[in-house]
Coordinates of C-alpha atoms in Angstrom, one line a residue:
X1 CA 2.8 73.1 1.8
X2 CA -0.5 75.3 2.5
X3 CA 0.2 78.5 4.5
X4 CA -2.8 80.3 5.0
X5 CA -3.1 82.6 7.1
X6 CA -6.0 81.6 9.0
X7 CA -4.7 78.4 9.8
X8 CA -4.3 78.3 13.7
X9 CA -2.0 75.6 15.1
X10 CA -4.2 74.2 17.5
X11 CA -2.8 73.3 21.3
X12 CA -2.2 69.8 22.3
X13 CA -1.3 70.7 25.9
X14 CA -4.7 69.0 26.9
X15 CA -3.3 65.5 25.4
X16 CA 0.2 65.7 27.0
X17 CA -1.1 64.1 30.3
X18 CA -1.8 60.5 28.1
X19 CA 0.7 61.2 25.2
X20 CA 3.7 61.1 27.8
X21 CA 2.1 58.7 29.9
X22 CA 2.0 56.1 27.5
X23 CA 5.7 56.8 26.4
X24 CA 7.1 56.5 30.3
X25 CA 6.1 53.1 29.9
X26 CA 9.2 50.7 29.5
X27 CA 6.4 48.1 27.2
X28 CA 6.0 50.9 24.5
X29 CA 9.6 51.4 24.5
X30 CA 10.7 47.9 24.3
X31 CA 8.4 47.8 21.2
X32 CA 10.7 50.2 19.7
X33 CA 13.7 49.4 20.6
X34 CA 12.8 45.7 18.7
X35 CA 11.7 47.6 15.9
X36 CA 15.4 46.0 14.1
X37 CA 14.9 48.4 11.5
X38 CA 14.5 51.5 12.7
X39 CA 17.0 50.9 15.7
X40 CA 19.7 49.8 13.9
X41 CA 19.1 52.1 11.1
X42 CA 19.6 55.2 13.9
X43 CA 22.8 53.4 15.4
X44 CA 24.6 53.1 11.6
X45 CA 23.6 56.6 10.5
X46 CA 25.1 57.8 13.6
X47 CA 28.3 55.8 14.0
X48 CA 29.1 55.9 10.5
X49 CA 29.0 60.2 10.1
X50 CA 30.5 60.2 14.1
X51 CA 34.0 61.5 13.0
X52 CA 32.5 64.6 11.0
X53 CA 28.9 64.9 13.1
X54 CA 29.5 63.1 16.7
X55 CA 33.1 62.8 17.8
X56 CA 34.0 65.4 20.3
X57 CA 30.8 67.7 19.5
X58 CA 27.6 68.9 21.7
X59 CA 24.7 66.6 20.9
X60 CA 20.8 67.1 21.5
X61 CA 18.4 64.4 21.6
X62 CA 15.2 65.2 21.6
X63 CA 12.2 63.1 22.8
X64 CA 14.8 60.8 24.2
X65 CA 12.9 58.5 25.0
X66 CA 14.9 55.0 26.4
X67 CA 17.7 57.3 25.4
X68 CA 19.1 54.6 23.1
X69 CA 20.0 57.7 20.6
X70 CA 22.0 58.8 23.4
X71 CA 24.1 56.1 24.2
X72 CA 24.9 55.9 20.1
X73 CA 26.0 59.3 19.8
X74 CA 28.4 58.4 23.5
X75 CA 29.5 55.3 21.1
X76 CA 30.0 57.8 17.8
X77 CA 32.5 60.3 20.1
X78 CA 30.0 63.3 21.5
X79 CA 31.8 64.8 24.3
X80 CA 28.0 66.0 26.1
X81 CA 24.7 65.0 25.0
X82 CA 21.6 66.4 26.1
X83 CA 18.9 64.2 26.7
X84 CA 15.4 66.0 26.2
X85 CA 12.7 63.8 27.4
X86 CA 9.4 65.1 28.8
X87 CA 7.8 61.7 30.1
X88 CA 8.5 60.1 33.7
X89 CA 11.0 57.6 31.1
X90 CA 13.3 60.3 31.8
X91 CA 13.8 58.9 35.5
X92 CA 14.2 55.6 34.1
X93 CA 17.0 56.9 31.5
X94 CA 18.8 58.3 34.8
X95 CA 19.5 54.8 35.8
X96 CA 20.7 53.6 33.2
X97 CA 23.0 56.2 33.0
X98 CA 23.9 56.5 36.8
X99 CA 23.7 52.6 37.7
X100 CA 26.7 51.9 39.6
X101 CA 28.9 49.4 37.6
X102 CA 27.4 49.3 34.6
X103 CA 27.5 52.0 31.6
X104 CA 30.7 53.4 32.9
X105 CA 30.9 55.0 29.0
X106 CA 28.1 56.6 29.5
X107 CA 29.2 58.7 33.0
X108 CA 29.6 62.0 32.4
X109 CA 28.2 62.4 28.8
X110 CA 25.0 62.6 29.6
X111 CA 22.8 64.8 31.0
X112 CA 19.0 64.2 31.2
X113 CA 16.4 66.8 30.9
X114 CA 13.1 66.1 32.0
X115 CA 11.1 68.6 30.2
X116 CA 9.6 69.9 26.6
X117 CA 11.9 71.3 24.5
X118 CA 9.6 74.0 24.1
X119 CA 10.1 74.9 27.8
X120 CA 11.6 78.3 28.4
X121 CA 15.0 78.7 29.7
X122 CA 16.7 75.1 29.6
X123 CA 20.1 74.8 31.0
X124 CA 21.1 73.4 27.3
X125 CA 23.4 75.6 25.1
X126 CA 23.3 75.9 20.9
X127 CA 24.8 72.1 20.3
X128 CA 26.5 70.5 17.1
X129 CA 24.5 67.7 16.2
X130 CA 20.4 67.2 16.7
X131 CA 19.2 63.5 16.7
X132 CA 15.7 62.6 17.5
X133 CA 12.9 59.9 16.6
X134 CA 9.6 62.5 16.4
X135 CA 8.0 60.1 13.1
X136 CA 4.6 58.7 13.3
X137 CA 2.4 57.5 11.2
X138 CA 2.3 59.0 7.2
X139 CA 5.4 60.5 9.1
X140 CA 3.6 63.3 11.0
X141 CA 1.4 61.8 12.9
X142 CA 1.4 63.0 16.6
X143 CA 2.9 66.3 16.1
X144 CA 6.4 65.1 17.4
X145 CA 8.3 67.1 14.2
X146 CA 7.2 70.6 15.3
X147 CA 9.3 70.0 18.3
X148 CA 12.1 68.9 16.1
X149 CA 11.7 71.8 14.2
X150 CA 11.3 74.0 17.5
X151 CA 14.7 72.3 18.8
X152 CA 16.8 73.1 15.6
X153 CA 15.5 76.6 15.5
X154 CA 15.8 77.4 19.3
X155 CA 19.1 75.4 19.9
X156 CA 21.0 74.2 16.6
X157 CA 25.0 76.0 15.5
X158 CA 25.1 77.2 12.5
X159 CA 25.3 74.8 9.7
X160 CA 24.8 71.8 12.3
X161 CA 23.8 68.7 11.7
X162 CA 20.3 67.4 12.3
X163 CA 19.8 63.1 12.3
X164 CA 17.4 62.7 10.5
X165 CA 17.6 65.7 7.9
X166 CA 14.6 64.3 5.3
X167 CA 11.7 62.9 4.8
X168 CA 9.7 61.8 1.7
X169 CA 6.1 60.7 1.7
X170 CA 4.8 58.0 -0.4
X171 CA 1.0 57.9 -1.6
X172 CA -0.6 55.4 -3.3
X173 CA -3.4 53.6 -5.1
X174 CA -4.5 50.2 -4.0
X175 CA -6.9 47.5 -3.9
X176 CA -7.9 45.1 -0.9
X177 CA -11.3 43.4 -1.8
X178 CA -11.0 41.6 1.6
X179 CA -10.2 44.6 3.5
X180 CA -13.0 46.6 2.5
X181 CA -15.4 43.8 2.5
X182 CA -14.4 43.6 6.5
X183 CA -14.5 47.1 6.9
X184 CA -18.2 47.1 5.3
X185 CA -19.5 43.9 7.2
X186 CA -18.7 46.1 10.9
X187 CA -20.9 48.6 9.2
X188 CA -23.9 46.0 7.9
X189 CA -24.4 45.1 11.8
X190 CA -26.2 48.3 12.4
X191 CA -28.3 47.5 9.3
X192 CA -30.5 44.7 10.7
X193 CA -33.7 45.3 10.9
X194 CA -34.4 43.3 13.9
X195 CA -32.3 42.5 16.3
X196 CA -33.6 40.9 19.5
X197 CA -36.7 42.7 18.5
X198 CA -35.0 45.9 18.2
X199 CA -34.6 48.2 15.0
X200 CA -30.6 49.1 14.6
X201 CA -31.1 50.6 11.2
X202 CA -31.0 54.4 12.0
X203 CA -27.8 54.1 12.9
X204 CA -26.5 52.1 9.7
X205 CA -25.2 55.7 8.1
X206 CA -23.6 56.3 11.1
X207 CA -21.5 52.9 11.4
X208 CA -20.5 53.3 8.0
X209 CA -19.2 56.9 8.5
X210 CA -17.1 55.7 11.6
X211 CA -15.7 52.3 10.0
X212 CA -14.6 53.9 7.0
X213 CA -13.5 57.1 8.6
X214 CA -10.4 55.1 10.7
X215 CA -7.2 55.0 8.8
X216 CA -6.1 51.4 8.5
X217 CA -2.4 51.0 10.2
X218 CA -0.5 47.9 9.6
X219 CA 1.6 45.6 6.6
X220 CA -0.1 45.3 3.6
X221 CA 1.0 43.0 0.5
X222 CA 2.8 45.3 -2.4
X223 CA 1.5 43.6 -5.3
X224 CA -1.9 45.4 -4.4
X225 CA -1.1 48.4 -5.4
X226 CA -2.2 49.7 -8.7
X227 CA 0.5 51.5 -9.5
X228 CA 3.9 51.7 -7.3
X229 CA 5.3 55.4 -6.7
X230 CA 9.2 56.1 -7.7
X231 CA 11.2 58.4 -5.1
X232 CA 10.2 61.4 -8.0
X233 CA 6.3 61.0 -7.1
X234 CA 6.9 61.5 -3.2
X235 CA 6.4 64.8 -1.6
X236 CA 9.6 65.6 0.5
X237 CA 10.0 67.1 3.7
X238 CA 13.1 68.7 4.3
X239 CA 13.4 69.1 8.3
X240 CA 16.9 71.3 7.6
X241 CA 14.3 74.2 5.9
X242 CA 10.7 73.6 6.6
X243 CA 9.3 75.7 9.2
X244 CA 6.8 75.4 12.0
X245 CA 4.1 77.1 9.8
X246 CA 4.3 74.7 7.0
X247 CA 4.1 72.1 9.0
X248 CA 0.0 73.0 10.0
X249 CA -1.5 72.7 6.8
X250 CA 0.2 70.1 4.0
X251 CA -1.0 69.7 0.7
X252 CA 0.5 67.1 -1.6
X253 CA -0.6 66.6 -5.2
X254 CA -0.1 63.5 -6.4
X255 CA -0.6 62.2 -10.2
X256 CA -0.3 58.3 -11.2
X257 CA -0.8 56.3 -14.3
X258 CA -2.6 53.0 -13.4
X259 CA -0.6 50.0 -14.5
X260 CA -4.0 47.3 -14.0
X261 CA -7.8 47.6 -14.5
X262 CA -9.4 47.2 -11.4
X263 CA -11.1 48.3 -8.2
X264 CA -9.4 51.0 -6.2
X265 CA -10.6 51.1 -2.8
X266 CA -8.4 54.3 -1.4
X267 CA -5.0 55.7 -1.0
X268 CA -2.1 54.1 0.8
X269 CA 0.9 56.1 2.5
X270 CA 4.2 55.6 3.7
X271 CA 7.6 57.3 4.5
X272 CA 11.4 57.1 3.7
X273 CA 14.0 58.4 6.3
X274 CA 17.2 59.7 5.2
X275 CA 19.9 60.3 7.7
X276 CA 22.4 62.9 6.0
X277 CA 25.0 65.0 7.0
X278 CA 25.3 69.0 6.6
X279 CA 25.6 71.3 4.6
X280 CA 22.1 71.3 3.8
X281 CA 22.1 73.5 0.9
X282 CA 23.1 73.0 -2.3
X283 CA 25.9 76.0 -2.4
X284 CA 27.7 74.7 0.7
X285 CA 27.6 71.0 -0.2
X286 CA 30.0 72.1 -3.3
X287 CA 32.6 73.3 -0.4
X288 CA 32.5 70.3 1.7
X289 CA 35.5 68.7 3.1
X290 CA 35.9 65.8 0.4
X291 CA 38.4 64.1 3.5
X292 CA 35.5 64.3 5.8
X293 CA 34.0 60.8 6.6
X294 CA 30.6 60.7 6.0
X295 CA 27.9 58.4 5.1
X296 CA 24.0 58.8 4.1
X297 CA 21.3 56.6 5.5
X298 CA 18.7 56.0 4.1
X299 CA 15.4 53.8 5.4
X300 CA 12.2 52.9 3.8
X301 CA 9.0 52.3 6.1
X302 CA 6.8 50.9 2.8
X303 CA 5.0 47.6 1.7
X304 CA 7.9 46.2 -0.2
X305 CA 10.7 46.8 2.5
X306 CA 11.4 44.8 5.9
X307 CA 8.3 45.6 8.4
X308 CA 8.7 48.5 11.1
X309 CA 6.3 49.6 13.8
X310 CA 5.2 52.5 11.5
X311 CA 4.1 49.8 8.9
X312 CA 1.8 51.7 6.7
X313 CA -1.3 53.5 6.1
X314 CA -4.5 53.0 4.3
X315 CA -7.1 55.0 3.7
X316 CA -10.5 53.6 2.6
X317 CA -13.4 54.8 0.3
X318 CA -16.8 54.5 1.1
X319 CA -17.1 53.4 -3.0
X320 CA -14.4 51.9 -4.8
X321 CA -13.6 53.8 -7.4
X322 CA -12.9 51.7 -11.0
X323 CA -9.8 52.5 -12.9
X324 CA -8.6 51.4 -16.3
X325 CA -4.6 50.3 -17.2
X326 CA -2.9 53.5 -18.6
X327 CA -6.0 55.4 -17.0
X328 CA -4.4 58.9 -15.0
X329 CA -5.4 59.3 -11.6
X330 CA -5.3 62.3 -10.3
X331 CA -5.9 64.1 -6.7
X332 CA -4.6 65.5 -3.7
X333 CA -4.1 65.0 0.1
X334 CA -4.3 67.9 2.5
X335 CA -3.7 67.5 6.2
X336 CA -4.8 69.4 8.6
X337 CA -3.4 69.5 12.4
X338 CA -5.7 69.0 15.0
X339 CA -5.7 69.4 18.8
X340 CA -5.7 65.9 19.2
X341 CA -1.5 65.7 18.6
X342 CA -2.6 64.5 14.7
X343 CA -3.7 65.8 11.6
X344 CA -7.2 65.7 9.7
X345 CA -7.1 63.9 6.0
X346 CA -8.8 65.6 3.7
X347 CA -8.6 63.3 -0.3
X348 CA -9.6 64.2 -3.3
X349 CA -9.3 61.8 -6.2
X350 CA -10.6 61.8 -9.7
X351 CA -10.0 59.5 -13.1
X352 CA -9.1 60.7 -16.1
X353 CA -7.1 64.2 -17.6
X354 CA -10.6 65.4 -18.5
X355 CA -12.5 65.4 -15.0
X356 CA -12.2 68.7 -12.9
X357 CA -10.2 68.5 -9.6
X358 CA -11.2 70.8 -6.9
X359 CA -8.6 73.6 -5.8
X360 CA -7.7 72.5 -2.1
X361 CA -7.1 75.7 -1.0
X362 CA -10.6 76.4 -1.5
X363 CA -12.6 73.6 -0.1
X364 CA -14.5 73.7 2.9
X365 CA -13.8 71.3 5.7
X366 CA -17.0 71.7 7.6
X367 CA -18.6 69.9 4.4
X368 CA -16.0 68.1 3.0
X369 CA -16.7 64.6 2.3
X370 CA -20.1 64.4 2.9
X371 CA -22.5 62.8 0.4
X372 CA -24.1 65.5 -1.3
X373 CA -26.0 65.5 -4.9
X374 CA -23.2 66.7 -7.0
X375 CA -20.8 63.8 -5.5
X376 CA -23.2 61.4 -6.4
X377 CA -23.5 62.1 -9.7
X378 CA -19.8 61.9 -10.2
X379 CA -18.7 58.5 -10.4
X380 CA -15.0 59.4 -11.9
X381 CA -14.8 61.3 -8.2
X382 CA -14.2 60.7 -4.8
X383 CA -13.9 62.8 -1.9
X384 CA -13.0 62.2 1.6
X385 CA -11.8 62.7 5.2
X386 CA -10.1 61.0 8.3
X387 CA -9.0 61.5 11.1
X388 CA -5.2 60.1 11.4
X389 CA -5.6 59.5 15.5
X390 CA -8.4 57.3 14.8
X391 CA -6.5 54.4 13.6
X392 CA -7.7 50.7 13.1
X393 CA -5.1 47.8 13.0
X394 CA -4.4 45.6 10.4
X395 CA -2.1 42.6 11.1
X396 CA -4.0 39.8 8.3
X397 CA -0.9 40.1 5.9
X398 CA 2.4 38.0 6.4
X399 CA 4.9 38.6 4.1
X400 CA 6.2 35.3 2.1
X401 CA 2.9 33.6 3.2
X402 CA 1.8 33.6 -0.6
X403 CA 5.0 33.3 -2.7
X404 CA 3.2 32.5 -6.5
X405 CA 1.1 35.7 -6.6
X406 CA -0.3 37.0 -9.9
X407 CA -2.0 40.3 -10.2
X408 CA -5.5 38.7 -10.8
X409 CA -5.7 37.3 -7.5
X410 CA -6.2 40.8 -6.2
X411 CA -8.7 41.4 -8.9
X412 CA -6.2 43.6 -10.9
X413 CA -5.6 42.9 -14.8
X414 CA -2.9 43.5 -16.8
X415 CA -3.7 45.1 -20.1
X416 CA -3.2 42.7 -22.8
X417 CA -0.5 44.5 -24.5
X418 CA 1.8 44.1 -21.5
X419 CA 1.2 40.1 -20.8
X420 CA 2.0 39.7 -24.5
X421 CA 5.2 41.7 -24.4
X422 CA 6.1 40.1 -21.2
X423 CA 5.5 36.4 -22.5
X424 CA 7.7 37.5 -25.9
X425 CA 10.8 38.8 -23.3
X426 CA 10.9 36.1 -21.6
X427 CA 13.4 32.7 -23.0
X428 CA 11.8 29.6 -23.9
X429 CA 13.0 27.7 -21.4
X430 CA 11.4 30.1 -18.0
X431 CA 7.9 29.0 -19.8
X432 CA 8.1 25.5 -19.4
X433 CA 8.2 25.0 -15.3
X434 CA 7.5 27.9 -13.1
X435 CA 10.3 29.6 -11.1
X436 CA 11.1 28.6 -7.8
X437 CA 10.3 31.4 -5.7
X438 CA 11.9 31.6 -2.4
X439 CA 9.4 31.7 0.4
X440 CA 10.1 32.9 3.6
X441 CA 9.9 30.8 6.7
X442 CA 6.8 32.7 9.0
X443 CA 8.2 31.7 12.2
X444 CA 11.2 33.7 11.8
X445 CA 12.2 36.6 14.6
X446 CA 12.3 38.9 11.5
X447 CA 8.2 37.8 10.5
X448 CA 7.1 37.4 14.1
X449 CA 7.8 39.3 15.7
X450 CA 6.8 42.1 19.0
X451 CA 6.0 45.0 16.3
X452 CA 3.1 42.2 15.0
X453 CA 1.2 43.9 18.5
X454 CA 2.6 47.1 18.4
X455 CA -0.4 49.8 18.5
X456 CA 0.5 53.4 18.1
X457 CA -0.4 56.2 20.5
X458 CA -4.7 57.0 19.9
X459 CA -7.6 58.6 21.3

């Protein structure tokens, strides 16, 4: 992570207005609460580490939301939970946990707190246990970590416990003919010479710059990525160490080895979750209680695992960039916070160990991106920026829909070598009627289902 010391964390006070107005309504909520994965993902990390983490301890939840993290921790044993939530949902939380005749568990366990967590003097003493939800999109998106990290340095024992503890960010290479194509024919409208008499094509360059400068949010199909990251290519956050500075300005390198010849049209990114319990470091975890109950969570957000509302991110180029099998790719992402709760995306991206990749440290973000001479006549290079609160929404891809894929139908090809070798592996008998693939039925709950319209917080 960059830590310059120019970087200024810019204020996002001016967006809280519309940031906790559109989390005080029950609709957004609902959507999360029926994302299956990440509720019930929360609600097993929690029960299942309640006897060392939960059970008779002071809990914090921050951004509470529904307070569904809340009521889990009530289920897991805590004796007082603190329920941080800044939005008007905190009057609607009250209910649920005052109603008459309902929620009896819940009476007297917890308190609600309708502020930030960066307000000064909360009646909330240092607590046991930390849970929150603060992930958006490419994990940071909308800031909602710094106040995690705010919480468990303001509020947080000694050696307490912090649900979740990691994160690791995925980055990848992929190709979506289709998407692009889509992406360039909004862009072609401005580029008609004459429509209804009038001349649109001045503003062509612009269209172009907007389309392809809104990170694409939603489920994409796997088998288009060029080459699929392992959980030693992802850049890890650990939210039990990183501080608030880090947090401003992120680099992360990133190095592949393309498995197809093809087209690559940008950079995807997704996160894993993992829910573990303390000790955090690495001399304390050797002096653990081995009696001690506990259990580590793990969740993946990415193309090949069950859909969340997070889905994934893609990142287009204005010029595909074409890759050979075994090629290197090499580049890096830096992200930038903004004052508009997000971060600004700043790619570099080059083929080959030969080509010369920019130091990020020393580029210039006023200029960055742009189409100047040198870029042009680079065509192993491309450079490029985004703003992460500008999203666009993708929802074209359903998974199971195609069950016999092969890579050609997304353009990519395998080197020769590696369809030989394959072919050779395989027994006699797989060759002589294809494999019955199991395809999934698409009017399924877990296909169908609310997240398909779920649009995260923007603009």
């Amino acid at each position: 992570m960059s830590n310059n010391d120019d970087t200024k964390n810019p204020s996002v006070e001016h967006r809280d207005p519309q940031y906790f107005g559109y989390y005080a309504q029950l609709q957004h909520q609902q959507n999360m609460l029926q994302d299956n994965v990440r509720t019930s993902t929360y609600r097993s990390a929690i029960l299942l580490n309640g006897p060392g983490c939960f059970q008779n301890k002071t809990v914090m939840d921050v951004g509470a939301g529904s307070g569904i993290l809340s009521y889990f921790a009530v289920q897991a044993g805590a004796s007082q939970v603190y329920a941080v939530e800044a939005s008007g949902m905190a009057k609607k939380m009250k209910k649920l946990v005052e109603a008459p005749n309902t929620n009896a568990f819940l009476k007297g366990k917890v308190e609600v707190i309708n502020a930030k967590i960066e307000d000064p003097d909360l009646p909330i003493p240092k607590v046991d246990t930390i849970i929150s939800e603060p992930i958006g999109v490419l994990l940071f998106h909308e800031r909602m970590l710094e106040s995690y990290i705010y919480a468990r340095d303001h509020y947080l024992k000694p050696g307490g416990a912090l649900f979740p503890s990691k994160g690791n960010i995925y980055l990848a290479p992929f190709t979506d003919a289709t998407l692009w194509s889509e992406t360039m024919a909004k862009a072609r409208f401005w580029e008609q010479h004459n429509f209804y008499g009038i001349n649109l094509t001045s503003l062509y360059k612009d269209a172009r710059d907007e389309m392809f400068g809104m990170p694409v949010v939603g489920h994409f199909d796997h088998r288009n990525l060029i080459t699929t990251p392992t959980v030693l290519d992802t850049y890890p956050v650990d939210f039990s160490s990183v501080t608030l500075p880090e947090l401003l300005d992120i680099t992360m390198p990133f190095k592949w080895s393309a498995g197809y010849t093809g087209l690559m049209h940008g950079v995807a990114g997704w996160f894993d979750l993992i829910f573990a319990p303390p000790p955090y470091d690495e001399e304390s975890k050797t002096k653990n209680d081995p009696n001690l109950l506990n259990t580590t969570i793990e969740m993946s957000t990415g193309p090949a695992a069950e859909r969340t509302h997070w889905q994934q991110v893609r990142f287009l180029f204005k010029e595909p960039l074409a890759v050979n099998a075994t090629q290197t790719i090499r580049g890096w992402m830096r992200a930038v916070v903004n004052d508009m709760r997000s971060y600004t995306i700043f790619v570099e991206v080059v083929v080959g160990d030969d080509t010369l990749l920019s130091d990020p440290n020393e580029m210039d973000t006023k200029t960055f991106g742009q189409e100047e001479e040198k870029d042009k006549n680079e065509p192993l290079r491309r450079r490029a920026c985004w703003e992460l609160h500008e999203q666009t929404y993708n929802y074209n891809y359903t998974p199971g829909l195609v069950s016999d894929h092969k890579p050609e139908y997304s353009c990519l090809y395998e080197p020769e070598n590696a369809i030989d070798q394959r072919v050779d592996q395989q027994p006699s008998s797989s060759l002589a009627l294809p494999s019955q693939q199991q395809v999934i039925d698409i009017t399924t709950p877990e296909v169908n289902n609310v997240m398909e319209n779920y649009e995260n917080f923007v603009n």
